[in-house]
Short mmCIF file of C-alpha atoms in Angstrom, two decimals:
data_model
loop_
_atom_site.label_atom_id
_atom_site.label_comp_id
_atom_site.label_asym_id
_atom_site.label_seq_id
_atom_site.Cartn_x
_atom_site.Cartn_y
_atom_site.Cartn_z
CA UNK A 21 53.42 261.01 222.69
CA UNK A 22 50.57 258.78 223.32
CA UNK A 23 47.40 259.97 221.52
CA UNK A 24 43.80 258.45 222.41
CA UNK A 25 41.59 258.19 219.34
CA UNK A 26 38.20 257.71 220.44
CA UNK A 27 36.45 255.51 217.86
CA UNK A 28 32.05 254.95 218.02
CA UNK A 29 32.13 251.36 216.55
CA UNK A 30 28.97 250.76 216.85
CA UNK A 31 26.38 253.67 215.03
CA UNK A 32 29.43 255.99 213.37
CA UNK A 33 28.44 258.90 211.64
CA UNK A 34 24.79 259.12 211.64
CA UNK A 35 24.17 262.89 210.25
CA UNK A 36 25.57 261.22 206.92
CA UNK A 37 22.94 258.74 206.52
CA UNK A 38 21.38 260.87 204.05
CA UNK A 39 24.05 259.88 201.52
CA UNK A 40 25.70 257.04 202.97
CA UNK A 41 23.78 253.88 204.03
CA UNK A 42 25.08 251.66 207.06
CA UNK A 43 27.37 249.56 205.60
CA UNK A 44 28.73 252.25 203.80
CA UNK A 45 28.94 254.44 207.19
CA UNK A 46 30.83 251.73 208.70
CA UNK A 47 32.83 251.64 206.06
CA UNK A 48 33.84 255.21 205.59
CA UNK A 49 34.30 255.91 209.47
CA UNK A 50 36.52 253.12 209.43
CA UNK A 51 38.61 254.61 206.50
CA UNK A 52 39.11 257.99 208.63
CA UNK A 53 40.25 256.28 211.57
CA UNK A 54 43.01 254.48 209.39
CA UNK A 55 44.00 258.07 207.81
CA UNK A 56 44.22 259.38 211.37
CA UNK A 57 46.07 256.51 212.95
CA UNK A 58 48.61 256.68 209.68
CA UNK A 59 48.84 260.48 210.14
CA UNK A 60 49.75 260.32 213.92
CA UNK A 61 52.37 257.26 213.76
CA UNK A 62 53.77 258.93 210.99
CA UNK A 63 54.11 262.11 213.19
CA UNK A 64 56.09 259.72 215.20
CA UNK A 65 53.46 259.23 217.83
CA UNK A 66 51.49 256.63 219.59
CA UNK A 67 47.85 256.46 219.16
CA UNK A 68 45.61 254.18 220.97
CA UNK A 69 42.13 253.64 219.94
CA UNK A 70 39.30 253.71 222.63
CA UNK A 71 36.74 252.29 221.11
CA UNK A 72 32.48 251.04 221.94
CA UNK A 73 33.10 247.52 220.19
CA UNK A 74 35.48 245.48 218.49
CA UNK A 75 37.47 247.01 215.58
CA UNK A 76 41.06 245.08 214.51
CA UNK A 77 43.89 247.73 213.58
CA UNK A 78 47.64 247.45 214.23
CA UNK A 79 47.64 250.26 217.45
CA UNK A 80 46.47 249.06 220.66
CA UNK A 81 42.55 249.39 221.11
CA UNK A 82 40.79 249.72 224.22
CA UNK A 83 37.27 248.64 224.46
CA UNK A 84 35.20 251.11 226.65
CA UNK A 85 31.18 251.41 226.32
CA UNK A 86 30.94 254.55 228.58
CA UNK A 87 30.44 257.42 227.10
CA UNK A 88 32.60 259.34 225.59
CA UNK A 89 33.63 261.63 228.73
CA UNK A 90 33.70 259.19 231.36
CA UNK A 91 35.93 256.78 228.68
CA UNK A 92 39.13 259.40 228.33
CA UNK A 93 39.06 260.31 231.54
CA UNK A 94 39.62 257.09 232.95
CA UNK A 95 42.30 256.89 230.73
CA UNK A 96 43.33 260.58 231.69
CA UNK A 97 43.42 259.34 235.19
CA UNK A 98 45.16 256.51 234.53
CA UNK A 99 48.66 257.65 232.49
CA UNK A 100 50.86 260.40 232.82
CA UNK A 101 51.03 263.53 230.56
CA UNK A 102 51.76 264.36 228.18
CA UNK A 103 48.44 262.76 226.41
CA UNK A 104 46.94 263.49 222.93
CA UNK A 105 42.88 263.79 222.08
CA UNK A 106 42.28 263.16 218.66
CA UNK A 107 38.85 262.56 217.32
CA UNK A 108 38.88 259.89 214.72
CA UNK A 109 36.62 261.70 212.31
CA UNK A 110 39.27 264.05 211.41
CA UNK A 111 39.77 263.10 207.74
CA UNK A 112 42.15 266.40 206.56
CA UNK A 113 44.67 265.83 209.47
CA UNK A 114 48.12 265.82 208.00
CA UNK A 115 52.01 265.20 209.50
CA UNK A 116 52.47 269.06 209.44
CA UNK A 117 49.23 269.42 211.27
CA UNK A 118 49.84 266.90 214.23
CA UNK A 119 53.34 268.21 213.72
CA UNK A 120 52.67 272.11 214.95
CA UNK A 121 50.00 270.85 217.51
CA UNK A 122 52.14 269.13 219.54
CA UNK A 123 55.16 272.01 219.25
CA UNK A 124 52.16 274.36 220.55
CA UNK A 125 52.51 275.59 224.23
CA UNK A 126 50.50 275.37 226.70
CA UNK A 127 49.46 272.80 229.96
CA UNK A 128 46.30 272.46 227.63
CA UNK A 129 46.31 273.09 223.95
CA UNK A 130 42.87 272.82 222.79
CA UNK A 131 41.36 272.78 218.97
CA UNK A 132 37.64 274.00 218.77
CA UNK A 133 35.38 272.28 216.46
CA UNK A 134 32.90 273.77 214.31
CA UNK A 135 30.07 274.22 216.64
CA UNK A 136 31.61 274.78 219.85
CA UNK A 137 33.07 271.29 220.57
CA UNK A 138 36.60 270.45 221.04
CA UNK A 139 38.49 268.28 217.96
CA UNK A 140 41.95 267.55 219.22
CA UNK A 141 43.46 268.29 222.91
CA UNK A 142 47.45 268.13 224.64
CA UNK A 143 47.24 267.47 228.20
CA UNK A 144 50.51 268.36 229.83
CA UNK A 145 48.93 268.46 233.62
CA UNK A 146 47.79 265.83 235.52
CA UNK A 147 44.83 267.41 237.19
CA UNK A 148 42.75 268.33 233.69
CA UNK A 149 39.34 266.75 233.00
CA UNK A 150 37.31 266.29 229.89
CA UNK A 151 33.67 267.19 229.52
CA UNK A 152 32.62 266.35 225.90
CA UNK A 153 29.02 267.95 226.45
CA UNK A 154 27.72 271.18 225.19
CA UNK A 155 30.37 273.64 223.93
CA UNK A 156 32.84 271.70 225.48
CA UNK A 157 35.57 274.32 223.81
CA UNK A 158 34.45 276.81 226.60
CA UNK A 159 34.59 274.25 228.76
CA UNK A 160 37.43 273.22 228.28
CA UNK A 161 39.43 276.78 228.39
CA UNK A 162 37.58 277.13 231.77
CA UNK A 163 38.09 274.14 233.36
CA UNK A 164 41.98 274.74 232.75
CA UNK A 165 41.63 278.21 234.47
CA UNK A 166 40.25 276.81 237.17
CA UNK A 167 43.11 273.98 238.05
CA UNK A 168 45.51 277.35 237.62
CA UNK A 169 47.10 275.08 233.67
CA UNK A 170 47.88 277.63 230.83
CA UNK A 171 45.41 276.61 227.64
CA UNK A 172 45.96 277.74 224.43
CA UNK A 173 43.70 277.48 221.37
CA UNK A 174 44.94 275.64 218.66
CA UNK A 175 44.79 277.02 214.82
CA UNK A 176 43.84 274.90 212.25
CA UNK A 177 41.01 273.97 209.74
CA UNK A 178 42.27 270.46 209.62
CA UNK A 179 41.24 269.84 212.96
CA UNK A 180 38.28 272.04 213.43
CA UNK A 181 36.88 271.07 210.47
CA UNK A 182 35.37 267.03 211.88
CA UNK A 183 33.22 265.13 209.22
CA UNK A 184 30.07 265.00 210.37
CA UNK A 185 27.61 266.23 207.53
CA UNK A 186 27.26 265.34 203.75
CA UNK A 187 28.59 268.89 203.36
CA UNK A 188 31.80 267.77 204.78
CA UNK A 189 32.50 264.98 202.36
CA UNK A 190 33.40 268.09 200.15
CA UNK A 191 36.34 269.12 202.63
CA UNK A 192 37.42 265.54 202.83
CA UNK A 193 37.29 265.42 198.30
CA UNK A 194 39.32 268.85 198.49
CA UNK A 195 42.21 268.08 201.31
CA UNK A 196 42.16 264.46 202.09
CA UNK A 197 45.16 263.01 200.34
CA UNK A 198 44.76 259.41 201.43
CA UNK A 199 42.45 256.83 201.78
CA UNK A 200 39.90 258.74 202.83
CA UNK A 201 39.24 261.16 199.52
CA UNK A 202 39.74 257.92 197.37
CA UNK A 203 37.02 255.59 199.18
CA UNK A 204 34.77 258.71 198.49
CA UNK A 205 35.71 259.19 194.69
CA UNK A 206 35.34 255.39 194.52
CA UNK A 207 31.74 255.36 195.88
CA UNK A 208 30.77 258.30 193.67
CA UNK A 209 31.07 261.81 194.88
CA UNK A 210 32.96 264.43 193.63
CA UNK A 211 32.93 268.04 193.57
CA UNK A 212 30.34 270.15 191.57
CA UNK A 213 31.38 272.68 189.49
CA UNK A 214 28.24 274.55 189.90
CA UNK A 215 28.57 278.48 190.97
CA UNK A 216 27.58 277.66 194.45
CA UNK A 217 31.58 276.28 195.91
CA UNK A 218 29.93 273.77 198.22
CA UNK A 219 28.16 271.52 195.58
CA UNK A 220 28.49 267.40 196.74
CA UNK A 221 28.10 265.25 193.35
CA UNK A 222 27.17 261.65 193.32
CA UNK A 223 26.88 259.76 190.66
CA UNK A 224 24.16 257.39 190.42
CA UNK A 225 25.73 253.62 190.82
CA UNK B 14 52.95 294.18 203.57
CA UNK B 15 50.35 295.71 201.65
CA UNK B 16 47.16 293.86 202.19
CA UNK B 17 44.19 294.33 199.71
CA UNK B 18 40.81 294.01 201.77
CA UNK B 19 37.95 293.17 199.03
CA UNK B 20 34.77 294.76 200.78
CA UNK B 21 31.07 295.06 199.02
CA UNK B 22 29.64 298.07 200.25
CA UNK B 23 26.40 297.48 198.42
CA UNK B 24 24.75 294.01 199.47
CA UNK B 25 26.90 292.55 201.96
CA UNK B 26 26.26 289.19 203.71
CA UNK B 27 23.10 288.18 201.49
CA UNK B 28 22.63 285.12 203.53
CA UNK B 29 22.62 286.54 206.49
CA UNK B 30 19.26 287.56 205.61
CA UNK B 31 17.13 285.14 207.51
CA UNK B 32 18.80 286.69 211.14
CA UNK B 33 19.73 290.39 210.16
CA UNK B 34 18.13 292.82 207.89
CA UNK B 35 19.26 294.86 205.57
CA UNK B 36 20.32 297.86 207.96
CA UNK B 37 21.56 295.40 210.39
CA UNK B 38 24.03 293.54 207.84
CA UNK B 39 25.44 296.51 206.42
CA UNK B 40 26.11 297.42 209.68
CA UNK B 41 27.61 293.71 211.27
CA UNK B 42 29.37 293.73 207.92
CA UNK B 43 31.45 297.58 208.65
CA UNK B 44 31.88 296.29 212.09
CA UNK B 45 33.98 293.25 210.63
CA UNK B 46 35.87 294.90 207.93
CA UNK B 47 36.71 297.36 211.23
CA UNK B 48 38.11 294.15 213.29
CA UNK B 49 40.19 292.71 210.12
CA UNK B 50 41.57 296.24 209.53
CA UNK B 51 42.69 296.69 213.09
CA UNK B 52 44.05 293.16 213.22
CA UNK B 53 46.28 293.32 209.85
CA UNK B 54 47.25 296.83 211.77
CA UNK B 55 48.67 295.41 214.69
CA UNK B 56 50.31 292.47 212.68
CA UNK B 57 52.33 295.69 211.42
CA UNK B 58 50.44 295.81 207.63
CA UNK B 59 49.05 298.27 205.41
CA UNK B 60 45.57 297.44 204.81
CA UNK B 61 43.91 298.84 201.33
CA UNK B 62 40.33 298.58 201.10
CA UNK B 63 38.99 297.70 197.69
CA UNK B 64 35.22 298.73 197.66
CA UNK B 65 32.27 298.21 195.10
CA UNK B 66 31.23 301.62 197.02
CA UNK B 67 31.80 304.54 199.32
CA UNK B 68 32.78 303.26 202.82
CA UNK B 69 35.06 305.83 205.29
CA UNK B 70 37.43 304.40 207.38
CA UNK B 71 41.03 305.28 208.31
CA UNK B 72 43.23 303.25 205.54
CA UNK B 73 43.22 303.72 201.80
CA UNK B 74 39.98 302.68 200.15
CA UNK B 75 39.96 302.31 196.34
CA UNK B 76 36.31 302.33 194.45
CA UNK B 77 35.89 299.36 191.96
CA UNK B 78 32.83 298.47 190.95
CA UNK B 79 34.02 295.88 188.65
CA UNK B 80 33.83 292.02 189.72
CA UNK B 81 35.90 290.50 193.10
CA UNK B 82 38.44 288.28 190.26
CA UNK B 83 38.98 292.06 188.04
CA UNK B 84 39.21 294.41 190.72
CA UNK B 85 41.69 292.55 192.82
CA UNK B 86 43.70 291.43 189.05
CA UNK B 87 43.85 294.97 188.21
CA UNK B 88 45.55 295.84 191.30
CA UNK B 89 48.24 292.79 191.37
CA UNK B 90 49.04 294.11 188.10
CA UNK B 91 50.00 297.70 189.46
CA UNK B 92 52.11 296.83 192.52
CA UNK B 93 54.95 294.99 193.14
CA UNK B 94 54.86 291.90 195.22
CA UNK B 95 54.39 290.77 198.16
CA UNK B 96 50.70 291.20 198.66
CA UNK B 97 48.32 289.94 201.05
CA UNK B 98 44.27 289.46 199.87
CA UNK B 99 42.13 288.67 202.95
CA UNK B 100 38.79 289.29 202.72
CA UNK B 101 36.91 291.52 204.78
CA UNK B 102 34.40 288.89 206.54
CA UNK B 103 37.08 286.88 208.50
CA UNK B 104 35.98 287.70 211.65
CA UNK B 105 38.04 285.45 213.38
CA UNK B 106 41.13 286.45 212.55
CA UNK B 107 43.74 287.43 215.14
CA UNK B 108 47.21 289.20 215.22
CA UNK B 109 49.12 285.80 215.59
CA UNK B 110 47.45 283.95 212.52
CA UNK B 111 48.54 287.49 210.63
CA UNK B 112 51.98 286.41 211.44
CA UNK B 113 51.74 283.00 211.16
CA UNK B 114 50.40 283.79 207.20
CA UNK B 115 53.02 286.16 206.64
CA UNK B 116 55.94 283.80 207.56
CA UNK B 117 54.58 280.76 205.47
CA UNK B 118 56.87 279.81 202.96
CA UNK B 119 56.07 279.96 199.15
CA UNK B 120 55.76 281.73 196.43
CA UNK B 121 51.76 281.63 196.64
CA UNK B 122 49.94 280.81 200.11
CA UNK B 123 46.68 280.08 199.71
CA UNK B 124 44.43 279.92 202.82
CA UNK B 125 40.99 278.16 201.51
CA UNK B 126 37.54 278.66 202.50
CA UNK B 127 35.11 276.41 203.56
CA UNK B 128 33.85 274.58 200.44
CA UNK B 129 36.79 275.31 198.47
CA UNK B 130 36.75 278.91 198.07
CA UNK B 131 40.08 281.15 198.77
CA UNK B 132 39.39 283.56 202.14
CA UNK B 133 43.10 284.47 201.90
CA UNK B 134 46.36 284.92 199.61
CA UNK B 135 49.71 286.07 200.06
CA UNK B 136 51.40 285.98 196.43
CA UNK B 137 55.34 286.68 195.80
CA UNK B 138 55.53 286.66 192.57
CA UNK B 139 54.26 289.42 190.08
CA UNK B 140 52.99 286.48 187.02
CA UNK B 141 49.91 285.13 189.62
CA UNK B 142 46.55 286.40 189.07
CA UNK B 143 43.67 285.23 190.91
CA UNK B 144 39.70 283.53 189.90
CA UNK B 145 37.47 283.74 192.94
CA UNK B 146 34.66 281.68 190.79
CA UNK B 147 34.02 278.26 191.93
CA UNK B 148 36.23 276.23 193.97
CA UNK B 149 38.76 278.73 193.68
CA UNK B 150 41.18 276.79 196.11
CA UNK B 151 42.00 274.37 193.30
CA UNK B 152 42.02 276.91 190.38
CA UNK B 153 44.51 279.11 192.51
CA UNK B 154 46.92 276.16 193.36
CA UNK B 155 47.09 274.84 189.63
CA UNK B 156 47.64 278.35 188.65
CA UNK B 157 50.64 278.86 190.38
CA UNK B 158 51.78 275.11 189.23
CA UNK B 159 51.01 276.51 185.57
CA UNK B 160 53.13 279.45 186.31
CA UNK B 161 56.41 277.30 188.25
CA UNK B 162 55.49 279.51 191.47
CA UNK B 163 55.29 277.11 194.73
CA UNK B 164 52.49 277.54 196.19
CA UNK B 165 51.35 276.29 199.98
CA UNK B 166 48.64 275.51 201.88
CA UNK B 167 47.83 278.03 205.34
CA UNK B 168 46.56 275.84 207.86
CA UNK B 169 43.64 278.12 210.04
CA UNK B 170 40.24 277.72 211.14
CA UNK B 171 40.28 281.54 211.99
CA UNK B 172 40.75 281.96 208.10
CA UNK B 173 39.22 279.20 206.91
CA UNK B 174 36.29 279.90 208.42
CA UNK B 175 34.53 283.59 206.90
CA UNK B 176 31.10 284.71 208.22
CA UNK B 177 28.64 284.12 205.71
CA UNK B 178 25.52 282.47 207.08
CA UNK B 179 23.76 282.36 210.32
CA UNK B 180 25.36 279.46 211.97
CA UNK B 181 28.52 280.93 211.31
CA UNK B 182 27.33 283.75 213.76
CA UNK B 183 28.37 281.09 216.57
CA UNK B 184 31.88 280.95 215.52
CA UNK B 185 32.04 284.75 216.23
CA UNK B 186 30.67 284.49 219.43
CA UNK B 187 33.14 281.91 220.28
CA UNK B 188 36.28 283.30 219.00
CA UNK B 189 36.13 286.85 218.07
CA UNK B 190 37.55 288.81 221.08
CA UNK B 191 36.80 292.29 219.39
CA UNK B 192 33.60 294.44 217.56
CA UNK B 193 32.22 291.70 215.72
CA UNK B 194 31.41 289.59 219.20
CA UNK B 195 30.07 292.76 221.06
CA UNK B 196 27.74 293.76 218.10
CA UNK B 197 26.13 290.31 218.01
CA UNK B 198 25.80 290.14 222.18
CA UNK B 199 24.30 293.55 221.88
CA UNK B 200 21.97 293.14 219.23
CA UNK B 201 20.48 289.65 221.09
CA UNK B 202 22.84 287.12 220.19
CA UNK B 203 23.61 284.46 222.16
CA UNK B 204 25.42 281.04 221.98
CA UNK B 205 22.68 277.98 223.02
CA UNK B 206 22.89 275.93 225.52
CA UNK B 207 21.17 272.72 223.74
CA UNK B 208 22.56 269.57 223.85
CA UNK B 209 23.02 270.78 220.27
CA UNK B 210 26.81 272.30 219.83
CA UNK B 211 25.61 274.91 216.79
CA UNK B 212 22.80 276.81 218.37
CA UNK B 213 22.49 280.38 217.74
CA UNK B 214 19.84 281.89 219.99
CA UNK B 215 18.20 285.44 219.39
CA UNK B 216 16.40 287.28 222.23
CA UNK B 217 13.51 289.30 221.21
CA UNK B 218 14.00 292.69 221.40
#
């Protein structure tokens, strides 16, 4: 199946400039998007990257500066379902994951994010439109109603759980088993082992 | 399956505190417990409450006042495998993820919690004994390695994800179709409609 990653070249992961500087940001957003790209081809699907600016990888990339909505729909409108959503920030994605999500019924399978949002999506109708905005999982459940497509929500931390916030780097330390958990280890962080569970460590370099 | 239900009776949902007082979060914490009850229920368990206190409901309640780790040892050691844990604060659990837990292969599945905690267990094998201190996700997977049990990982948000703090009180709102939903909606509770995904408003009563 083909599987648009959208990718924000330009200012990636902003909420984590508290611990991560902007080279560093690059850097680490760059290393999820490989994990994610790995994860899907070796689910035995196709992803495409729609991206704001330039970034070199070995899947087809599509530049697009829209915004995000107005970016996968054009694509939406411009390829036939079946079509895969997958946000690039999803660092704990595995094979099984991808794996069950596609096997899931439904004319729209959608995974929340934390929050409200919408992670990862199957299109299997024509007709269905994204709106990114807001709690775009309610949204999303609606807007299939309306066009008369079956939705059905999608189960899994691995995709609701994006990386967006320094607490998430602790998610990515505990089920990341690729590139992603090792750039972090690399730069510094681990895991306290304070009694509060969701203790971020970084080592001064 | 017999599934143990850990519940504190006596301070429940501490940080909660800042949204609900003390009346309040006893009360929001009963009226999970009573939606994780009902849903191991119609999954076709047997749901025994293990309580630091008096609490009446409809299934077997057993008084321990000794630590989570002790109280739910002492029981794994006095009946026979299988046995679910799930604790009594996953408000988003539903019938299907029951089922989906139940049929996971392994001798240990461990569900994890945000931050590396443990929300959920179903062990197999009568040698496992759990350690709810720290990140008890690791601990619990190296102690079945340690012990030659497999052990797997359950893949759900709706587990993953336990009510503990207020912005977790937007997860509810989202995906809990039962009690837990209804209380919040009647007691002012509202999901915002910021350009903010995670924004839990309360009208003044």
């Amino acid at each position: 199946m083909r599987v648009l990653v959208p990718f924000d070249a330009r200012s990636p992961k902003t909420r984590l400039s508290g611990v991560l500087d902007d080279e560093n940001r690059n850097e680490f957003a760059r290393v999820m998007l490989d994990d994610v790209l790995e994860v899907l081809q070796r689910a035995g699907h196709q992803p495409h990257v729609i991206s704001t600016g330039e970034v070199s990888c070995e899947c087809p990339v599509r530049i697009d500066e829209q915004p995000l909505t107005a970016a996968i729909n054009d694509r939406l409108a411009a390829v036939d379902p079946p079509v895969g959503i997958v946000m690039a920030d999803l660092a704990l994605l595995c094979v099984a994951t991808v794996e069950r999500l596609v096997e899931t019924d439904g004319d729209v399978v959608i995974a929340p994010g934390l929050g409200g949002g919408t992670n990862a999506l199957v299109v299997r109708t024509p007709d269905f439109r994204v709106d990114y905005h807001g709690t775009s999982f309610r949204d999303h459940r609606r807007q299939a109603d309306s066009i008369d497509a079956t939705s059905t929500i999608f189960d899994s931390f691995r995709v609701t759980l994006d990386i967006d916030e320094p607490d998430d780097l602790v998610e990515v330390l505990l089920h990341n088993q690729n590139r992603a958990a090792t750039w972090l280890e690399q730069h510094g962080f681990s895991i306290g082992h304070a009694g509060d569970e969701r203790t971020l460590l970084r080592s001064v370099e």
